Amino acid sequence: SLIKIREKGEVKFIWKKNRERNEGLDCRVYGYAALIALNPDLERYAAMIQAQAREIDKRVPVPGELRPQGIGRRVISRGIGG
C-alpha cells in the first residue's frame, strides 16, 4: 500500500508491502482469464484426445501376442581349441 510520510517538512510517498508475494494465485487468475477470453471447445478437444488414445491402444501389442525373437547371430567358430 502507498503510505504518506512527512520528513523534514516534505511529504513523501513510500510503498510498503502488506503481505507476502503470491505468484501462484496470480498465475491461476491470469490462466483463468485467458481461458475465458479464448473460450475453447474443451469437449471437442477431449474427444480428439480420447480418439488418439484408442488408436494408440490398437497399435500396442498385447504381451502374449509378441512375435518370437530371432535366434540371433550364429557362431561359426569359437576359436582355436574351443
mmCIF file of the C-alpha atoms, coordinates in Angstrom:
data_MODEL
# 
_entry.id   MODEL 
# 
loop_
_atom_site.group_PDB 
_atom_site.id 
_atom_site.type_symbol 
_atom_site.label_atom_id 
_atom_site.label_alt_id 
_atom_site.label_comp_id 
_atom_site.label_asym_id 
_atom_site.label_entity_id 
_atom_site.label_seq_id 
_atom_site.pdbx_PDB_ins_code 
_atom_site.Cartn_x 
_atom_site.Cartn_y 
_atom_site.Cartn_z 
_atom_site.occupancy 
_atom_site.B_iso_or_equiv 
_atom_site.pdbx_formal_charge 
_atom_site.auth_seq_id 
_atom_site.auth_comp_id 
_atom_site.auth_asym_id 
_atom_site.auth_atom_id 
_atom_site.pdbx_PDB_model_num 
ATOM 1  C CA . SER A 1 1  ? 0.000   0.000   0.000   1.00 0.00 ? 1  SER A CA 1 
ATOM 2  C CA . LEU A 1 2  ? 1.060   3.573   -0.530  1.00 0.00 ? 2  LEU A CA 1 
ATOM 3  C CA . ILE A 1 3  ? 1.983   5.384   2.699   1.00 0.00 ? 3  ILE A CA 1 
ATOM 4  C CA . LYS A 1 4  ? 2.269   9.137   3.059   1.00 0.00 ? 4  LYS A CA 1 
ATOM 5  C CA . ILE A 1 5  ? 5.172   10.281  5.313   1.00 0.00 ? 5  ILE A CA 1 
ATOM 6  C CA . ARG A 1 6  ? 6.304   13.759  6.349   1.00 0.00 ? 6  ARG A CA 1 
ATOM 7  C CA . GLU A 1 7  ? 10.052  14.017  6.547   1.00 0.00 ? 7  GLU A CA 1 
ATOM 8  C CA . LYS A 1 8  ? 11.815  17.341  7.182   1.00 0.00 ? 8  LYS A CA 1 
ATOM 9  C CA . GLY A 1 9  ? 8.704   19.246  6.201   1.00 0.00 ? 9  GLY A CA 1 
ATOM 10 C CA . GLU A 1 10 ? 8.311   17.376  2.906   1.00 0.00 ? 10 GLU A CA 1 
ATOM 11 C CA . VAL A 1 11 ? 5.641   14.851  2.047   1.00 0.00 ? 11 VAL A CA 1 
ATOM 12 C CA . LYS A 1 12 ? 6.976   11.564  0.698   1.00 0.00 ? 12 LYS A CA 1 
ATOM 13 C CA . PHE A 1 13 ? 5.110   8.560   -0.552  1.00 0.00 ? 13 PHE A CA 1 
ATOM 14 C CA . ILE A 1 14 ? 6.550   5.149   0.235   1.00 0.00 ? 14 ILE A CA 1 
ATOM 15 C CA . TRP A 1 15 ? 5.331   1.776   -0.951  1.00 0.00 ? 15 TRP A CA 1 
ATOM 16 C CA . LYS A 1 16 ? 5.033   -0.746  1.889   1.00 0.00 ? 16 LYS A CA 1 
ATOM 17 C CA . LYS A 1 17 ? 4.227   -4.398  1.323   1.00 0.00 ? 17 LYS A CA 1 
ATOM 18 C CA . ASN A 1 18 ? 1.017   -5.555  3.029   1.00 0.00 ? 18 ASN A CA 1 
ATOM 19 C CA . ARG A 1 19 ? 1.636   -9.292  2.787   1.00 0.00 ? 19 ARG A CA 1 
ATOM 20 C CA . GLU A 1 20 ? 3.889   -11.920 1.224   1.00 0.00 ? 20 GLU A CA 1 
ATOM 21 C CA . ARG A 1 21 ? 4.094   -12.378 -2.537  1.00 0.00 ? 21 ARG A CA 1 
ATOM 22 C CA . ASN A 1 22 ? 1.593   -14.709 -4.135  1.00 0.00 ? 22 ASN A CA 1 
ATOM 23 C CA . GLU A 1 23 ? 2.706   -15.591 -7.672  1.00 0.00 ? 23 GLU A CA 1 
ATOM 24 C CA . GLY A 1 24 ? 0.819   -18.881 -7.627  1.00 0.00 ? 24 GLY A CA 1 
ATOM 25 C CA . LEU A 1 25 ? -2.536  -17.171 -7.231  1.00 0.00 ? 25 LEU A CA 1 
ATOM 26 C CA . ASP A 1 26 ? -1.605  -14.563 -9.841  1.00 0.00 ? 26 ASP A CA 1 
ATOM 27 C CA . CYS A 1 27 ? -0.765  -17.283 -12.374 1.00 0.00 ? 27 CYS A CA 1 
ATOM 28 C CA . ARG A 1 28 ? -4.024  -19.082 -11.652 1.00 0.00 ? 28 ARG A CA 1 
ATOM 29 C CA . VAL A 1 29 ? -6.087  -15.915 -12.117 1.00 0.00 ? 29 VAL A CA 1 
ATOM 30 C CA . TYR A 1 30 ? -4.251  -14.984 -15.352 1.00 0.00 ? 30 TYR A CA 1 
ATOM 31 C CA . GLY A 1 31 ? -4.702  -18.504 -16.694 1.00 0.00 ? 31 GLY A CA 1 
ATOM 32 C CA . TYR A 1 32 ? -8.407  -18.489 -15.900 1.00 0.00 ? 32 TYR A CA 1 
ATOM 33 C CA . ALA A 1 33 ? -8.807  -15.074 -17.560 1.00 0.00 ? 33 ALA A CA 1 
ATOM 34 C CA . ALA A 1 34 ? -7.064  -16.423 -20.685 1.00 0.00 ? 34 ALA A CA 1 
ATOM 35 C CA . LEU A 1 35 ? -9.356  -19.467 -20.693 1.00 0.00 ? 35 LEU A CA 1 
ATOM 36 C CA . ILE A 1 36 ? -12.450 -17.260 -20.515 1.00 0.00 ? 36 ILE A CA 1 
ATOM 37 C CA . ALA A 1 37 ? -11.112 -14.893 -23.198 1.00 0.00 ? 37 ALA A CA 1 
ATOM 38 C CA . LEU A 1 38 ? -10.191 -17.685 -25.651 1.00 0.00 ? 38 LEU A CA 1 
ATOM 39 C CA . ASN A 1 39 ? -13.343 -19.747 -24.980 1.00 0.00 ? 39 ASN A CA 1 
ATOM 40 C CA . PRO A 1 40 ? -12.008 -23.070 -26.365 1.00 0.00 ? 40 PRO A CA 1 
ATOM 41 C CA . ASP A 1 41 ? -14.309 -26.009 -27.140 1.00 0.00 ? 41 ASP A CA 1 
ATOM 42 C CA . LEU A 1 42 ? -12.972 -28.307 -24.417 1.00 0.00 ? 42 LEU A CA 1 
ATOM 43 C CA . GLU A 1 43 ? -15.455 -31.106 -25.162 1.00 0.00 ? 43 GLU A CA 1 
ATOM 44 C CA . ARG A 1 44 ? -14.153 -31.348 -28.738 1.00 0.00 ? 44 ARG A CA 1 
ATOM 45 C CA . TYR A 1 45 ? -10.521 -31.426 -27.566 1.00 0.00 ? 45 TYR A CA 1 
ATOM 46 C CA . ALA A 1 46 ? -11.356 -34.149 -25.028 1.00 0.00 ? 46 ALA A CA 1 
ATOM 47 C CA . ALA A 1 47 ? -12.998 -36.255 -27.760 1.00 0.00 ? 47 ALA A CA 1 
ATOM 48 C CA . MET A 1 48 ? -9.941  -35.828 -30.012 1.00 0.00 ? 48 MET A CA 1 
ATOM 49 C CA . ILE A 1 49 ? -7.565  -36.899 -27.234 1.00 0.00 ? 49 ILE A CA 1 
ATOM 50 C CA . GLN A 1 50 ? -9.697  -39.952 -26.417 1.00 0.00 ? 50 GLN A CA 1 
ATOM 51 C CA . ALA A 1 51 ? -9.789  -40.975 -30.095 1.00 0.00 ? 51 ALA A CA 1 
ATOM 52 C CA . GLN A 1 52 ? -5.995  -40.679 -30.321 1.00 0.00 ? 52 GLN A CA 1 
ATOM 53 C CA . ALA A 1 53 ? -5.610  -42.786 -27.174 1.00 0.00 ? 53 ALA A CA 1 
ATOM 54 C CA . ARG A 1 54 ? -7.832  -45.513 -28.671 1.00 0.00 ? 54 ARG A CA 1 
ATOM 55 C CA . GLU A 1 55 ? -5.717  -45.547 -31.854 1.00 0.00 ? 55 GLU A CA 1 
ATOM 56 C CA . ILE A 1 56 ? -2.534  -45.904 -29.817 1.00 0.00 ? 56 ILE A CA 1 
ATOM 57 C CA . ASP A 1 57 ? -4.085  -48.750 -27.801 1.00 0.00 ? 57 ASP A CA 1 
ATOM 58 C CA . LYS A 1 58 ? -4.863  -50.595 -31.048 1.00 0.00 ? 58 LYS A CA 1 
ATOM 59 C CA . ARG A 1 59 ? -1.220  -50.366 -32.159 1.00 0.00 ? 59 ARG A CA 1 
ATOM 60 C CA . VAL A 1 60 ? 0.345   -51.521 -28.875 1.00 0.00 ? 60 VAL A CA 1 
ATOM 61 C CA . PRO A 1 61 ? 0.713   -55.327 -28.937 1.00 0.00 ? 61 PRO A CA 1 
ATOM 62 C CA . VAL A 1 62 ? -0.628  -57.456 -26.115 1.00 0.00 ? 62 VAL A CA 1 
ATOM 63 C CA . PRO A 1 63 ? 2.266   -59.209 -24.288 1.00 0.00 ? 63 PRO A CA 1 
ATOM 64 C CA . GLY A 1 64 ? 1.044   -62.706 -25.301 1.00 0.00 ? 64 GLY A CA 1 
ATOM 65 C CA . GLU A 1 65 ? 0.899   -61.712 -28.961 1.00 0.00 ? 65 GLU A CA 1 
ATOM 66 C CA . LEU A 1 66 ? 4.519   -60.612 -29.274 1.00 0.00 ? 66 LEU A CA 1 
ATOM 67 C CA . ARG A 1 67 ? 6.493   -62.134 -32.123 1.00 0.00 ? 67 ARG A CA 1 
ATOM 68 C CA . PRO A 1 68 ? 9.188   -64.572 -31.044 1.00 0.00 ? 68 PRO A CA 1 
ATOM 69 C CA . GLN A 1 69 ? 12.660  -63.133 -31.211 1.00 0.00 ? 69 GLN A CA 1 
ATOM 70 C CA . GLY A 1 70 ? 15.053  -64.424 -33.831 1.00 0.00 ? 70 GLY A CA 1 
ATOM 71 C CA . ILE A 1 71 ? 17.703  -66.964 -32.932 1.00 0.00 ? 71 ILE A CA 1 
ATOM 72 C CA . GLY A 1 72 ? 20.371  -64.327 -33.139 1.00 0.00 ? 72 GLY A CA 1 
ATOM 73 C CA . ARG A 1 73 ? 23.858  -64.498 -34.578 1.00 0.00 ? 73 ARG A CA 1 
ATOM 74 C CA . ARG A 1 74 ? 25.122  -67.934 -35.490 1.00 0.00 ? 74 ARG A CA 1 
ATOM 75 C CA . VAL A 1 75 ? 28.536  -68.793 -34.086 1.00 0.00 ? 75 VAL A CA 1 
ATOM 76 C CA . ILE A 1 76 ? 30.687  -70.453 -36.751 1.00 0.00 ? 76 ILE A CA 1 
ATOM 77 C CA . SER A 1 77 ? 33.871  -70.808 -34.739 1.00 0.00 ? 77 SER A CA 1 
ATOM 78 C CA . ARG A 1 78 ? 34.729  -70.398 -31.104 1.00 0.00 ? 78 ARG A CA 1 
ATOM 79 C CA . GLY A 1 79 ? 38.410  -70.029 -31.862 1.00 0.00 ? 79 GLY A CA 1 
ATOM 80 C CA . ILE A 1 80 ? 41.303  -72.474 -31.574 1.00 0.00 ? 80 ILE A CA 1 
ATOM 81 C CA . GLY A 1 81 ? 40.621  -75.225 -29.075 1.00 0.00 ? 81 GLY A CA 1 
ATOM 82 C CA . GLY A 1 82 ? 37.064  -74.087 -28.470 1.00 0.00 ? 82 GLY A CA 1 
# 
